[in-house]
Coordinates of C-alpha atoms in Angstrom, one line a residue:
X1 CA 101.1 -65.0 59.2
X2 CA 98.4 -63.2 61.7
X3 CA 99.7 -59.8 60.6
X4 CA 99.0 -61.1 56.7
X5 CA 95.6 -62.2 57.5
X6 CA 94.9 -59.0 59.0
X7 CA 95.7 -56.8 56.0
X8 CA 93.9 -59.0 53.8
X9 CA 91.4 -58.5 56.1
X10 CA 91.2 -54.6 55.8
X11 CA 91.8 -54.5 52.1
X12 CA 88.4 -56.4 51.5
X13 CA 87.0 -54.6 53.7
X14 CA 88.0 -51.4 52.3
X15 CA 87.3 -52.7 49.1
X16 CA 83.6 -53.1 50.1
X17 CA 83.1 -50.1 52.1
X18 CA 84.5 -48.1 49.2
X19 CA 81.9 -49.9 46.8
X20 CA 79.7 -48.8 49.5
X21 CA 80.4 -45.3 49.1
X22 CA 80.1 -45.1 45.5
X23 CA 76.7 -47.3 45.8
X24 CA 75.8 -44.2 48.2
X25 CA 76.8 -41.5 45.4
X26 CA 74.7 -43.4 42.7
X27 CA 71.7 -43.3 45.0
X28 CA 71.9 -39.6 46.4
X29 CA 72.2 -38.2 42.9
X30 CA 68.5 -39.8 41.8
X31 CA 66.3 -36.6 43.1
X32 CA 68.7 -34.1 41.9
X33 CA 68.5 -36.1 38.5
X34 CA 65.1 -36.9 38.5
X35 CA 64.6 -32.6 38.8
X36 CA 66.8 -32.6 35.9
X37 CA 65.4 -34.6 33.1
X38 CA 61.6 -33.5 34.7
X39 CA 61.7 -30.1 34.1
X40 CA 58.5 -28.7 32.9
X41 CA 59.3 -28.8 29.4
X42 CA 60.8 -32.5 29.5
X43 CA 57.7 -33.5 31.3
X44 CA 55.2 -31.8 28.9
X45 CA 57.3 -33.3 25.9
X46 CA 57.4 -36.5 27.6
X47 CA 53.5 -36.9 27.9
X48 CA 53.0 -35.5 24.6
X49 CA 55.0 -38.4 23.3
X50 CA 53.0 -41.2 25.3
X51 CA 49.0 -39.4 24.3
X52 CA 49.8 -38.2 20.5
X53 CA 51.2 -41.5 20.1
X54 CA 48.9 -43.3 22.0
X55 CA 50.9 -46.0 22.6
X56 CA 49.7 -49.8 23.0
X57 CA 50.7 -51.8 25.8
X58 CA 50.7 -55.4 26.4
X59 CA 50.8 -56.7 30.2
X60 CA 52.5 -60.6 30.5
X61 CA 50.9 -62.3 33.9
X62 CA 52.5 -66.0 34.5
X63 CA 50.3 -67.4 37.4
X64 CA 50.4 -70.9 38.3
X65 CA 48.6 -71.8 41.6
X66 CA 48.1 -68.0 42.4
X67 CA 44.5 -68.0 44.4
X68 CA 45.5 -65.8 46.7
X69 CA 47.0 -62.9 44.7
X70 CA 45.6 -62.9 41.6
X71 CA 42.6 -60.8 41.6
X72 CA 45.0 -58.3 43.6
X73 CA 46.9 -58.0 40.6
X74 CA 44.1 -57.8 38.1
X75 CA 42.7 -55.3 39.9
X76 CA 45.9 -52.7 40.2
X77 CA 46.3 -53.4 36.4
X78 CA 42.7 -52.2 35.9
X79 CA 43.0 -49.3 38.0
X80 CA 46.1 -48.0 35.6
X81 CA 46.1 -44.2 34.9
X82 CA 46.3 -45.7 31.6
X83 CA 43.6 -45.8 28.7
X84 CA 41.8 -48.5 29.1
X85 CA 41.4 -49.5 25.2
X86 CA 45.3 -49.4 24.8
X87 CA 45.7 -52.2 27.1
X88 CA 46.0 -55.9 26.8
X89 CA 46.1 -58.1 29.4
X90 CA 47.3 -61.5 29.5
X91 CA 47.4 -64.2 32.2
X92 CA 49.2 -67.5 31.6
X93 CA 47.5 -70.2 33.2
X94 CA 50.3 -72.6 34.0
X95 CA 48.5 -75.8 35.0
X96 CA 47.2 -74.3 38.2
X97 CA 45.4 -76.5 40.3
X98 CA 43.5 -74.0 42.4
X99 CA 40.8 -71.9 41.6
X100 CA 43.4 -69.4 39.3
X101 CA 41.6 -70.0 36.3
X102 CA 38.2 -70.1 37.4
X103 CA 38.7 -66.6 39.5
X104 CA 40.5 -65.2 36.2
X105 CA 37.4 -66.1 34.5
X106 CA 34.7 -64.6 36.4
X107 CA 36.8 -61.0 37.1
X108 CA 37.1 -60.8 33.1
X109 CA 32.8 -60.5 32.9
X110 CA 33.5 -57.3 33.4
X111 CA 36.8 -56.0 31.9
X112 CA 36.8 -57.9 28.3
X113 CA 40.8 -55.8 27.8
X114 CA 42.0 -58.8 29.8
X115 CA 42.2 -62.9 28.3
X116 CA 43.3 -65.6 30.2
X117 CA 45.3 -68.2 28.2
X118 CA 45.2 -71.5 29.0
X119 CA 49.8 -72.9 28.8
X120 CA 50.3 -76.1 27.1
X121 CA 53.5 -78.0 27.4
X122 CA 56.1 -77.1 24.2
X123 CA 57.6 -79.4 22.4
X124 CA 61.0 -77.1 22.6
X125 CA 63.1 -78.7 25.6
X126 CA 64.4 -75.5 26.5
X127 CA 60.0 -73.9 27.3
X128 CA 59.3 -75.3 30.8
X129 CA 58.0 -73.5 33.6
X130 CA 57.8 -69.6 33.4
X131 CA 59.9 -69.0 30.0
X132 CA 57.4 -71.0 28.8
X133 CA 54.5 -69.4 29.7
X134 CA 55.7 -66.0 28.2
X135 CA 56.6 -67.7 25.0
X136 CA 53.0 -68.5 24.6
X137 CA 51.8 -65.0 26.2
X138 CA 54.4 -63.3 23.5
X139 CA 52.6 -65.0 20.7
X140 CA 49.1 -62.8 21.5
X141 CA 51.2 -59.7 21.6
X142 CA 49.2 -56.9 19.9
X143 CA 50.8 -54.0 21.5
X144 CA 54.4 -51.9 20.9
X145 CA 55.2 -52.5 24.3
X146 CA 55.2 -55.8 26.5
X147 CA 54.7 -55.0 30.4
X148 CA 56.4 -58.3 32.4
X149 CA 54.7 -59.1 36.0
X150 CA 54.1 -62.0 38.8
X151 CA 50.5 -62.8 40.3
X152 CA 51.7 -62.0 43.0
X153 CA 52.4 -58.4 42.5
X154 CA 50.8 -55.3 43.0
X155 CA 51.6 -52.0 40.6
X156 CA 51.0 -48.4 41.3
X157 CA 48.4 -46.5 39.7
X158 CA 51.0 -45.2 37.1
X159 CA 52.9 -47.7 36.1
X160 CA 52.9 -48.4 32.8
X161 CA 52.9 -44.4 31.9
X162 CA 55.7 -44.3 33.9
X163 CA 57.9 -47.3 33.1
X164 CA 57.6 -45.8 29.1
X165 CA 58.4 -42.0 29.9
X166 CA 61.1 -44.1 31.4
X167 CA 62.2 -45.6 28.4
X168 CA 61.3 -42.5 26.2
X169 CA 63.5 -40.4 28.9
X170 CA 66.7 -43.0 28.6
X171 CA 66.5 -43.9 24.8
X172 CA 66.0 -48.0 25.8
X173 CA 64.9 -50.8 24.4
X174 CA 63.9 -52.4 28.0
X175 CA 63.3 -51.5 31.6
X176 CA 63.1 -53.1 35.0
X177 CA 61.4 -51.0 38.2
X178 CA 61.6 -51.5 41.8
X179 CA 60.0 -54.0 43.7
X180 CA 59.5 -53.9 47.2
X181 CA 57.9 -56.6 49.6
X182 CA 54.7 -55.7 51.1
X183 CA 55.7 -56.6 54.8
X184 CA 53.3 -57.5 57.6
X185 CA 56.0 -58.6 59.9
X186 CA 59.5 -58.9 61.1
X187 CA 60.3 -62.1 58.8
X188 CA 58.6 -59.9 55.7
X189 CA 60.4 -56.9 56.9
X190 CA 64.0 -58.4 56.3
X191 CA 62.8 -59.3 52.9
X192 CA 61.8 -56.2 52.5
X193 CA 65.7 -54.8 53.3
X194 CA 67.3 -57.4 51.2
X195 CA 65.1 -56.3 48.1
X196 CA 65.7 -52.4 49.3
X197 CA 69.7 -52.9 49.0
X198 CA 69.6 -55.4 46.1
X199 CA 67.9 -52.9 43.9
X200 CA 70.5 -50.0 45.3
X201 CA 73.1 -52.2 44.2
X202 CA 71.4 -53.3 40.9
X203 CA 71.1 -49.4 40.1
X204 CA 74.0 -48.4 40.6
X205 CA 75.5 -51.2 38.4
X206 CA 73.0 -50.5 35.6
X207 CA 74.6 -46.9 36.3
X208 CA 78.3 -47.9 35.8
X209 CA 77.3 -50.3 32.7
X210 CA 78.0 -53.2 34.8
X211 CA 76.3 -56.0 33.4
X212 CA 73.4 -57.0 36.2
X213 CA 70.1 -58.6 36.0
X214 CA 66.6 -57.8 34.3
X215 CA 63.8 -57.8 37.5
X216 CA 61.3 -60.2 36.2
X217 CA 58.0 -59.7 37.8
X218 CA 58.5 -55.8 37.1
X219 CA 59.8 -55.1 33.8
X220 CA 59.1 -53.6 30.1
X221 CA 60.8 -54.4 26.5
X222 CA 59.6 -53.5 23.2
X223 CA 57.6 -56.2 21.1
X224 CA 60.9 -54.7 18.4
X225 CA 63.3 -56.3 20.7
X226 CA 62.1 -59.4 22.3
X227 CA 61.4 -60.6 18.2
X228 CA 64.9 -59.3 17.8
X229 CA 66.2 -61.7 20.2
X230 CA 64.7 -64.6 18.7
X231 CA 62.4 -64.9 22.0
X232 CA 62.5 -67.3 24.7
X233 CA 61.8 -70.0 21.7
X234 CA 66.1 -69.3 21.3
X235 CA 67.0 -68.8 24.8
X236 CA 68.5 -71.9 26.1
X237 CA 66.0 -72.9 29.3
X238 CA 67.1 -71.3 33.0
X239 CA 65.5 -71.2 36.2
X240 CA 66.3 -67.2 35.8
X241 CA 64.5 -66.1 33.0
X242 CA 64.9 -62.5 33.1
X243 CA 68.4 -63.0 33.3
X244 CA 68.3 -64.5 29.7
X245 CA 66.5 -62.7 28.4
X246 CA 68.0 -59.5 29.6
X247 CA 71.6 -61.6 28.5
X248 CA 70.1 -61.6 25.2
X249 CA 69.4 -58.4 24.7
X250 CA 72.9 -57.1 25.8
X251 CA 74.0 -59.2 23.0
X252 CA 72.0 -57.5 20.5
X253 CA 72.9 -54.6 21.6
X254 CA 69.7 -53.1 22.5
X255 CA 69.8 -51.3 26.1
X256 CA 68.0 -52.2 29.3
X257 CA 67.7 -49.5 32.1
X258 CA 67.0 -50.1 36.0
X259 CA 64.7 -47.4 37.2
X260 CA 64.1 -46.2 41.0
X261 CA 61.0 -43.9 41.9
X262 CA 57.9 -44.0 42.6
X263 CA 56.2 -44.5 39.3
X264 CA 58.4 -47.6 38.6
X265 CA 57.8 -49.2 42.0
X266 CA 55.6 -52.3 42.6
X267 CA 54.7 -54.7 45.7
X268 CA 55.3 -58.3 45.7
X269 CA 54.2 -60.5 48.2
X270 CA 56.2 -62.0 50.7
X271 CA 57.2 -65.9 51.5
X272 CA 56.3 -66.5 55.0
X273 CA 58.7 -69.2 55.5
X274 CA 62.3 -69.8 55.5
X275 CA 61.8 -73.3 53.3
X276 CA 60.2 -70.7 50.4
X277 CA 62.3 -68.5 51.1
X278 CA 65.3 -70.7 50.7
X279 CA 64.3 -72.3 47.3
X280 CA 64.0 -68.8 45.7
X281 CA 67.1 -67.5 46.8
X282 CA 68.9 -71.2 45.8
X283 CA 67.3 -70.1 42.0
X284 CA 68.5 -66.1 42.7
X285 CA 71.7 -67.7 43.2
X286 CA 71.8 -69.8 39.8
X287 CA 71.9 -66.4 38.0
X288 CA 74.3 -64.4 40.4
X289 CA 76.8 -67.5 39.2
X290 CA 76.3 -65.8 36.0
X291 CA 77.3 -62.1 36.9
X292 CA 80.4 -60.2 36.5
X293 CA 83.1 -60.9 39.2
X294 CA 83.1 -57.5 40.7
X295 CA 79.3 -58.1 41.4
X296 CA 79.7 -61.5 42.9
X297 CA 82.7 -60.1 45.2
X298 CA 80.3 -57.2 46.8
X299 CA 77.2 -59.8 47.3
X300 CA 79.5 -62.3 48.7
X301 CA 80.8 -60.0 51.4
X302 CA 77.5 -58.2 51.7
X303 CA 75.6 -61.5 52.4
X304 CA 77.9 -62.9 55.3
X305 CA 79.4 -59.4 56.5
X306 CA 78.9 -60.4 60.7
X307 CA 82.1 -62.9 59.5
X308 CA 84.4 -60.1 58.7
X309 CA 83.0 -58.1 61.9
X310 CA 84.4 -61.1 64.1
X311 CA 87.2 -61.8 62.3
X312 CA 88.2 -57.9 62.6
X313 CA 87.4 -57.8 66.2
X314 CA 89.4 -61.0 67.0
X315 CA 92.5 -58.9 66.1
X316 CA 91.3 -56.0 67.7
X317 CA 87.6 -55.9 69.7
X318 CA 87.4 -52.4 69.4
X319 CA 87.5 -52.0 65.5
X320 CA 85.0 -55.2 65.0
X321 CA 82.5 -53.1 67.6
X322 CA 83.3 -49.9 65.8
X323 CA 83.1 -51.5 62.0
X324 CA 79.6 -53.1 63.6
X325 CA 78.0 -50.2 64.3
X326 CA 79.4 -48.5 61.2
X327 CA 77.6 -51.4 59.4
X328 CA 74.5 -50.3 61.1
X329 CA 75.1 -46.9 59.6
X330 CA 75.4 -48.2 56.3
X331 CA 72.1 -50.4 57.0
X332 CA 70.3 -46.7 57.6
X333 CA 71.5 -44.7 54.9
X334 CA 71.5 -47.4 52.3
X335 CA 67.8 -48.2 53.2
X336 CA 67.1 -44.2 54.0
X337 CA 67.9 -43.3 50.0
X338 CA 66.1 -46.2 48.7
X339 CA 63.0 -45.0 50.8
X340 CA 63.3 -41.1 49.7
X341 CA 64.0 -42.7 46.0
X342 CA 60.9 -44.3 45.5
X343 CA 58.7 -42.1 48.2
X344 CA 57.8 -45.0 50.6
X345 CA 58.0 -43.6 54.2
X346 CA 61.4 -44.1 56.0
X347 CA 59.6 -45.5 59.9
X348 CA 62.2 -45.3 62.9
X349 CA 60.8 -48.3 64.5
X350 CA 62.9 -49.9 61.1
X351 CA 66.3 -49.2 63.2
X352 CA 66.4 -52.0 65.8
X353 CA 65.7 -54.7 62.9
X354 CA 68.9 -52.7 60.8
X355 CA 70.6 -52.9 63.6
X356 CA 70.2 -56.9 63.5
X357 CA 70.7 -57.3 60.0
X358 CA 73.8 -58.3 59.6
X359 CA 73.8 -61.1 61.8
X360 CA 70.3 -62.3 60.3
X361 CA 71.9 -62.3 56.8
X362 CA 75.2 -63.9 57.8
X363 CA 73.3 -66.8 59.1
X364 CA 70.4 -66.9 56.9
X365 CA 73.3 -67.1 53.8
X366 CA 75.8 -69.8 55.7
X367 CA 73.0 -71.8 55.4
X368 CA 71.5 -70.7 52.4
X369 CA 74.9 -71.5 50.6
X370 CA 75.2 -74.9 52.4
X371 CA 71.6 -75.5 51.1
X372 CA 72.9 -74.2 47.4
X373 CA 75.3 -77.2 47.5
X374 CA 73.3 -79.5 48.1
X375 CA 72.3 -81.8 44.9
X376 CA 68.3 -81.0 45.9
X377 CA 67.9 -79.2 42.4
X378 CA 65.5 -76.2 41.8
X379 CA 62.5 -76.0 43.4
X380 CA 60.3 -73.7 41.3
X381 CA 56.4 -73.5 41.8
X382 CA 56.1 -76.8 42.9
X383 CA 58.4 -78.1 39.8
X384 CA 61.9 -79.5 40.4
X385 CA 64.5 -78.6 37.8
X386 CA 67.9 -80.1 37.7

């Protein structure tokens, strides 16, 4: 029976180190593809396209309660390499009780290209929280393009040029960047890891046409296709909104890309607690019930991998020392490529919290998934959702 448990053992194991490997080859080939498709040509062809055109671009802000980040993310947005007359912001008011609105108010003085909506409650049972904020956001639409982002975000100077050569670049309907967590300490540094190897993972799905997730607070779609879709007004309500609506879209057949670099690449803040932290990965988990099975197998062993490391090195302690450190391999690569990807600095002093990280995310998810069964709901900026 032992010697059954044991090769069941190594064939996940080889299983997930081999998805590993390919997650590896996705990720290595980014630069060398990125030099392709950015040849001088393609690149002068590719801006052509975005100034003869002049394309006009809408950016969607959801902000409920957001005080603290808000004029962060205004400001980012108005320091876009961007024309200024081709772009319309929009911040969604949801009800906040802070001084949101009233900060909104007094930034837009001086930048009239930005209008703060106040939300109302729909009448449509399936428009609560955030889906229904962008329902009402979509509705003041005037340009081609609709930019998706949080309050508590921070873009890069070239965003929205980049996210549409993006889309010009891959023929596509819709887009979702990278997001990274701006970290100020350990805690927000092990976000910052999980986010790094999420997206590798995401990517190289989106590569292999495995059906994934849209990343909501950084994210484009054509005004074309989200009327296609019938909007959020005919997505049935979830606490993963991008999810639907990136669902939706696969159904229409219209095509959603993932893109890595440094011109797709935005900050989001981090939770400084493991309460937040748990209620927004107990919502992340609502739509990963929703994802292929192949997808669910490599997060599931991902998330909990210290398990498989003792159970290994109860049959043998040398293998589960040796397949521990080759974990913290993995850790450094994996998080390596996402770094040189994207352009953010790889820092050594990084290496004794990978070296860590397996044991923080096997007990941060044995509780998280003890948490997830619990009948406490959906905690979602301060509203609870069945």
């Amino acid at each position: 029976m032992m010697d059954y448990l044991y090769y069941f053992l190594l064939v996940i194991l080889a299983s997930y180190l081999s998805m590993t490997m390919v997650i590896f080859v996705v990720l290595a080939r980014v630069k060398g593809k990125e030099r392709r498709v950015k040849s001088e040509e393609r690149k002068v062809k590719s801006e052509e396209w975005i100034v003869k055109s002049e394309k006009k671009v809408s950016v969607l802000i959801a902000a409920r309660n957001e005080e603290d980040n808000i004029i962060r993310c205004l400001q980012a947005l108005v320091d876009q390499n961007y024309p200024k007359d081709k772009i319309q912001i929009l911040v969604g008011d949801d009800d906040s009780d802070d001084k949101t609105a009233s900060l909104v108010k007094a930034f837009i003085v001086k930048h009239p290209h930005i209008e703060l909506v106040s939300i109302e409650p729909s009448a449509l049972s399936n428009l609560k929280g955030k889906p229904n904020v962008l329902a009402t956001l979509f509705k003041k639409v005037t340009g081609e393009f609709a930019f998706i982002t949080d309050a508590d975000i921070s873009v890069n100077p070239d965003w929205i040029k980049g996210m549409l050569l993006g889309l010009q670049r891959e023929g596509a309907d819709a887009a979702s960047g990278t997001t990274f967590v701006a970290h100020q300490n350990n805690f927000h540094l092990f976000q910052t890891f999980e986010w790094m190897e999420a997206l590798g993972f995401m990517y190289t799905a989106d590569q292999l046409h495995l059906q994934v997730t849209a990343v909501g607070n950084n994210m484009v779609i054509s005004k074309a296709a989200y009327d296609a879709v019938g909007g959020y007004e005919a997505i049935p309500f979830s606490v993963t909104e991008d999810l639907d609506l990136y669902l939706a879209l696969k159904k229409k057949n219209y095509i959603h890309r993932l893109f890595l670099g440094a011109e797709a690449l935005v900050w989001t803040q981090p939770l400084d607690t493991f309460k937040d932290l748990f209620k927004q990965r107990k919502r992340w988990l609502k739509g990963v019930e929703r994802t292929p099975w192949l997808c669910q197998f490599y997060l599931g062993v991902h998330s909990v991998f210290a398990l498989f490391i003792v159970a290994l090195g109860c049959f043998d302690l040398l293998d589960g020392i040796c397949l521990f450190f080759f974990s913290f391999i993995i850790h450094i690569v994996r998080v390596y490529l996402m770094c040189k990807v994207t352009g953010v600095p790889f820092k050594n002093s990084w290496l004794s919290h990978l070296l860590i990280l397996d044991i923080y995310q096997t007990i941060f998810n044995v509780c998280l998934l003890v948490y997830f069964v619990l009948p406490t709901g959906v905690e979602w900026k301060k509203r609870r959702y069945v």
